[in-house]
Amino acid sequence: MDPSRIRNFSIIAHIDHGKSTLADRLLEKTATLTHKQMQEQVLDSMDLERERGITIKAHAVRMNYQASDGEIYQFNLIDTPGHVDFTYEVSRSLAACEGAVLVVDATQGVEAQTVSNLLLAMNNDLTIIPVLNKIDMPAAQVDSVKQQVLDLLGGDEDEIISISAKAGMGIDDVLEAVVERIPPPAGRRESPLRALIFDSLYDQYRGVICFIRVVDGTVRKGQKVCFFSTGVTYDVEEVGTLVLDRVATPELQAGEVGYLTANIKELDEAGVGDTIMDAGEQEVEPLPGYQPLKAMVFSGIYPVNPEDYEMLRDALERLKLNDAAFSYEPETSPALGFGFRCGFLGLLHMEIIQERLDREYQVEIITTIPNVRYEVVKKTGEVIEVENPSLLPPTVEIDQVREPILSVQILVPSDYIGAVMKICNDRRGLYLNTEYLDGSRAILSFELPLSEVVIDFYDRLKSSTRGYASFDYEHKEMRAGPLAKLDILINGEPLDALSAIIHRDNAQVWGRKFCLKLKELIPRQMFEVIIQGAMGNKIIAREVVRPFRKNVIAKCYGGDITRKRKLLEKQKEGKRRAKQFGKVEIPQEAFLAALKMED
Amino acid sequence: MALHGLYIHIPFCPQICPYCAFSSLRGVDHLHERYVLALCNELCARGETYQRNPLQTVFFGGGTPTQIDPSLIGQVLETVDRVFGMCSDVEITVEANPGTVDLEKFSHLRSVGCNRLSLGVQSFDNYALKKLGRVHSSEEAIRAFSSAREAGFSNVSIDLIFSVPSVSEPAWKGSVDRAISLQPEHISAYALTIEEGTLFAKREREGMLVVLTEDDDAIQYDWTRHRLMSAGFGQYEVSNFAQDGRESRHNLGYWTGLEYLGVGLSAHSYIGGERFWNISDIESYLQRVEGKISPEEGRERVDGQTARRERFWLGLRTSQGVLLTEMEQEILKHNCRMASLVDAEFLRLEHDRVVLADSGWCRADGLAVELTDLLEQKPEGTPNVC
Ligand SMILES: Nc1nc2c(ncn2[C@@H]2O[C@H](COP(=O)(O)OP(=O)(O)OP(=O)(O)O)[C@@H](O)[C@H]2O)c(=O)[nH]1
Ligand SMILES: C[S@@+](CC[C@H](N)C(=O)[O-])C[C@H]1O[C@@H](n2cnc3c(N)ncnc32)[C@H](O)[C@@H]1O
Ligand code: SF4
Ligand SMILES: [Mg+2]
């Protein structure tokens, strides 16, 4: 295909603004999929994506479009996720494109990831096509949202395309705009090969499948290529394009998006962001690539049954193959036994991994409360990283504890500024400034400790602004603070997996609330459960779960044993995900108690 | 395995007690004969399916079997004898409501072959009887008991209900003592259970009925157990006490996994590793049986894990406890959770059995869950040391 007739673009937006639905319409209009293949948000192919109705992985797909000028164009579209945890998927995708369709939900207006994803696109020098979606809905506020978009982007009102992705209105205008406004790729076919790996996936039979954007040159089957960062060379086994499935083609040329396999056994060997080039080529400048991903949130994952340890390890290994953002390493907990400390990009990412373990690998797991990574400066001057609160050194050895601080932007209608201020204040936020987007909406900037954001910040923010606030964040720095460890004792023994690192000023109140929540979550059992919160040697909170005093039904009705059994089976089911701790049992929910505390 | 017992449900009552969830009907006395005919038909039909061997026990339960004419009970027994036959020492129990009986009725019941009586006294305290909405007084219950003796019933059981809201502890204790003084062969003492769908359940939801705390309930239960035992009644099941050798053979069958057939409205059976039960709507029951259609409503197979759980959940209710396999013995002997349950005097390990210890009786269900849970865990157990 003549590069002048190739268009590479992503669809970007805040979560739920309708990216995947728009992608459906584009696939339909270009007859890329047969009627039978079509279903809602067809690109969201993972079970979890379909169930939750959100996109988790970016998804590339090729279509051919006959434009009004009579020419056939090749579109390489990448549908991206909107959730803040998966911003990295957006930035990867953008690097493979010349343009981006920015979707804005006309009933919601500009939201935080509208702004942050737009900024990402502009940093990549992409052409932006602003699209106003969901205009079929009675709640659509077309004029005012158009104004918001103009305030953000500048430009002319007619450049904004109004559509309904669901009802299929305005789709032709989007297709034409892609042809007219987005520039064709600028690569040189004659130059030596340079291709960017923007995503990868592990396939049991083919090894690693690299999703690539060829920037310069051509890559074809049988060619010897070399990966810049490892220097390892491979024989290309197959190249092809991505329709709904992979379709092999003889070659991919500069400007094209597609996939490549070369019998690569480890995901690490084909790092996302790496440059693929001709083997033996010395002079080639590597492509810019991406910032390496750094886990923000950590949590322990343990098998409920110790003998499932191996099974859990295998499952984590396989998950990691398809999710470079996920990391894990073995750890041991006196209370929970052998398990893993896992790193995630955010809470949703964590939830998803946990759910996949349960569902796809059927390992029953106990997960501990998520926490952040701390830096501890010891009196000796040594600096250590602590990803597990129970491993904080004794207070006497500590000079300083530093925690990650985020710079956070919260986009909110002005009416809710007070509510947002209050939440951030309660969460040790440092207010920086307010920037009004227009008369009715503002972006508030704060610095907030990540640890305060990790635990139900988003839910709280949403609920106290009636769902209107949206937020975006980035890591700012590690900062020292008066942080100390709260230990939880169960019947006098510390349960390491429940330890938390908290701010000293909040310790008393937090510790009490935490113990109270644990009391609610730990069911009554045969033995008494005494829950204590301790800072160092000082007990700051105490709660008791009283044991059963009477637990037996008086009579089985005329031989109706089935009914009795069902009652007991229910009692037994409650124990399924509990961990034995001395004489008592602690259920999985208790390990996540801190997530369930109200302010 | 051979059929051990037969349960026959008689769903008629003089009134519906506000706590009772058994299948029972009032004001349909005109159905007695039709119903008994249906029972006999069902028995004949079952007799064709199942091995006919002499029965060890027959139990007329209810409802109130004494609500119908004893000759009808006789008619059923004749059919039973014809279809299955009965052992020479068969135990034939009839449940009786003291408000529906007199000497004549008892004599009649004796003459048709009944040899064990279970008298639904519930309490010897008139205030408690009123609370329980019973039709009879304490005095009538005492008279009923002596009439039973006079009629020749030498094996009589008294049903009592404790933990009745607003009934004082002395009133309950007096009631137990009165029962003991009558010298029955057997006493069942049930904790009041608030059953779904009863008037009591509704009143509780509305806040009109405040049940006892778990502690108070446990205190009454343990007091009762100890009082009855010191009076010579051995506790052989959670709610059942008997003088030596007078345990209800029928009820023991339920707990020890013996086979029984149940006929009549909503009756339950356990035969050949399967549990099945009849429908509980009287009209449909009658029509089905009359139309020669099985009145069965549901059926389930009890095997594998389910069977094992039942063995524990039921067996632990009895004084004999649960007979353990060698592997189970091994696991329990070395398990630290088990050790703490033994330490707390909840359970005892006796050779090849696990049995309730004194403090275990009031926690029997919870303990059965513990036991099955720890036996179902894979042998390596937890990383915690004892
Ligand atoms: N009424 C109406 N609903 C729409 C329209 N476009 C999308 N939706 C609905 O909005 C919801 C979200 O749509 P998606 O396409 O999954 O949104 P998304 O932007 O891909 O979401 P993420 O990938 O999770 O960020 C779905 O319930 C769609 O049916 C539209 O034009 N009109
Ligand atoms: C099916 S009744 C038959 C006795 C007879 N119908 C009568 O009431 O006199 C068997 C016994 O179960 C007991 N019972 C019934 N419902 C109960 C409940 N909700 N709680 C405790 N015991 C109950 C009573 O002691 C009753 O005597
Ligand atoms: S307790 Fe007895 S008399 Fe009262 S309703 Fe129940 S079965 Fe009938
Ligand atoms: Mg989507």
Tab-separated table of C-alpha atoms in Angstrom, chain A residues 305-308 333-338 524-527 546-566 568-569 571-572 575-576 578-583 585, chain B residues 21-22 190-191 195 214-215 217-218 221-222 238-239 254-255 260 268 275 277 300 306 309-310 313-314 317 337 340-341 344 346 361-367 369-370 372-373 376 378 381-384:
chain	number	residue	atom	x	y	z
A	305	ASN	CA	-4.026	-23.856	51.061
A	306	PRO	CA	-0.260	-23.901	51.476
A	307	GLU	CA	0.052	-26.819	49.090
A	308	ASP	CA	-1.315	-24.649	46.275
A	333	SER	CA	4.762	-14.256	56.115
A	334	PRO	CA	4.779	-15.827	59.576
A	335	ALA	CA	0.984	-15.718	59.509
A	336	LEU	CA	0.215	-16.581	55.914
A	337	GLY	CA	3.129	-18.799	55.033
A	338	PHE	CA	4.703	-18.787	51.586
A	524	ARG	CA	-17.896	-15.578	65.431
A	525	GLN	CA	-16.250	-18.940	65.900
A	526	MET	CA	-15.554	-21.601	68.459
A	527	PHE	CA	-12.963	-19.490	70.224
A	546	ARG	CA	-17.254	-13.303	71.154
A	547	PRO	CA	-17.186	-17.046	70.544
A	548	PHE	CA	-20.271	-19.174	69.908
A	549	ARG	CA	-22.038	-20.003	73.079
A	550	LYS	CA	-24.734	-22.131	71.508
A	551	ASN	CA	-24.603	-23.444	67.989
A	552	VAL	CA	-26.782	-26.467	67.452
A	553	ILE	CA	-30.237	-26.891	66.027
A	554	ALA	CA	-32.693	-28.576	68.339
A	555	LYS	CA	-34.425	-30.887	65.937
A	556	CYS	CA	-34.350	-32.224	62.451
A	557	TYR	CA	-37.863	-32.222	61.253
A	558	GLY	CA	-39.195	-35.749	60.769
A	559	GLY	CA	-36.008	-36.929	59.151
A	560	ASP	CA	-35.540	-33.822	56.984
A	561	ILE	CA	-31.783	-34.089	56.994
A	562	THR	CA	-31.337	-32.205	53.747
A	563	ARG	CA	-32.385	-28.994	55.405
A	564	LYS	CA	-29.973	-29.368	58.263
A	565	ARG	CA	-27.175	-30.152	55.880
A	566	LYS	CA	-27.866	-27.019	53.877
A	568	LEU	CA	-24.340	-26.387	57.952
A	569	GLU	CA	-23.035	-26.167	54.426
A	571	GLN	CA	-21.670	-22.257	57.813
A	572	LYS	CA	-18.923	-24.218	56.168
A	575	LYS	CA	-14.728	-20.862	56.087
A	576	ARG	CA	-13.661	-21.379	52.512
A	578	ALA	CA	-10.251	-18.191	55.850
A	579	LYS	CA	-6.741	-18.542	57.137
A	580	GLN	CA	-6.106	-20.432	60.330
A	581	PHE	CA	-4.279	-18.337	62.867
A	582	GLY	CA	-3.629	-20.199	66.102
A	583	LYS	CA	-7.000	-21.381	67.356
A	585	GLU	CA	-9.672	-18.170	61.669
B	21	ALA	CA	-43.506	-25.320	61.075
B	22	PHE	CA	-44.429	-28.963	60.676
B	190	TYR	CA	-36.093	-28.852	72.580
B	191	ALA	CA	-34.846	-25.295	72.534
B	195	GLU	CA	-39.036	-21.234	62.254
B	214	GLU	CA	-27.548	-17.034	73.086
B	215	ASP	CA	-26.026	-17.055	76.565
B	217	ASP	CA	-30.416	-20.177	75.857
B	218	ALA	CA	-27.154	-22.029	76.481
B	221	TYR	CA	-29.876	-26.005	77.858
B	222	ASP	CA	-26.903	-26.959	79.981
B	238	VAL	CA	-28.685	-33.276	71.465
B	239	SER	CA	-32.330	-32.987	72.554
B	254	TYR	CA	-32.031	-40.780	61.632
B	255	TRP	CA	-28.737	-39.895	63.251
B	260	TYR	CA	-36.135	-45.173	56.551
B	268	HIS	CA	-38.804	-37.623	54.058
B	275	ARG	CA	-32.909	-38.791	50.140
B	277	TRP	CA	-39.383	-36.207	50.055
B	300	GLU	CA	-30.969	-36.104	45.982
B	306	THR	CA	-21.831	-35.020	51.063
B	309	ARG	CA	-20.314	-34.507	55.919
B	310	GLU	CA	-23.665	-36.011	56.862
B	313	TRP	CA	-23.083	-33.685	61.166
B	314	LEU	CA	-25.584	-36.321	62.182
B	317	ARG	CA	-25.401	-35.259	67.605
B	337	ARG	CA	-6.987	-27.362	65.621
B	340	SER	CA	-7.521	-26.989	70.874
B	341	LEU	CA	-11.066	-28.342	70.541
B	344	ALA	CA	-11.536	-26.683	75.478
B	346	PHE	CA	-15.645	-29.491	73.251
B	361	TRP	CA	-23.170	-30.408	73.280
B	362	CYS	CA	-24.363	-26.834	72.968
B	363	ARG	CA	-21.973	-26.284	70.069
B	364	ALA	CA	-22.464	-29.546	68.214
B	365	ASP	CA	-23.204	-28.023	64.805
B	366	GLY	CA	-20.279	-25.639	64.914
B	367	LEU	CA	-18.009	-28.502	65.926
B	369	VAL	CA	-18.413	-27.943	60.691
B	370	GLU	CA	-14.964	-27.619	62.247
B	372	THR	CA	-15.414	-31.693	58.386
B	373	ASP	CA	-13.477	-28.578	57.523
B	376	GLU	CA	-11.207	-31.750	54.128
B	378	LYS	CA	-5.172	-31.376	52.571
B	381	GLY	CA	-2.210	-28.375	57.129
B	382	THR	CA	-1.249	-24.839	57.969
B	383	PRO	CA	2.176	-23.388	58.487
B	384	ASN	CA	1.254	-22.387	62.040
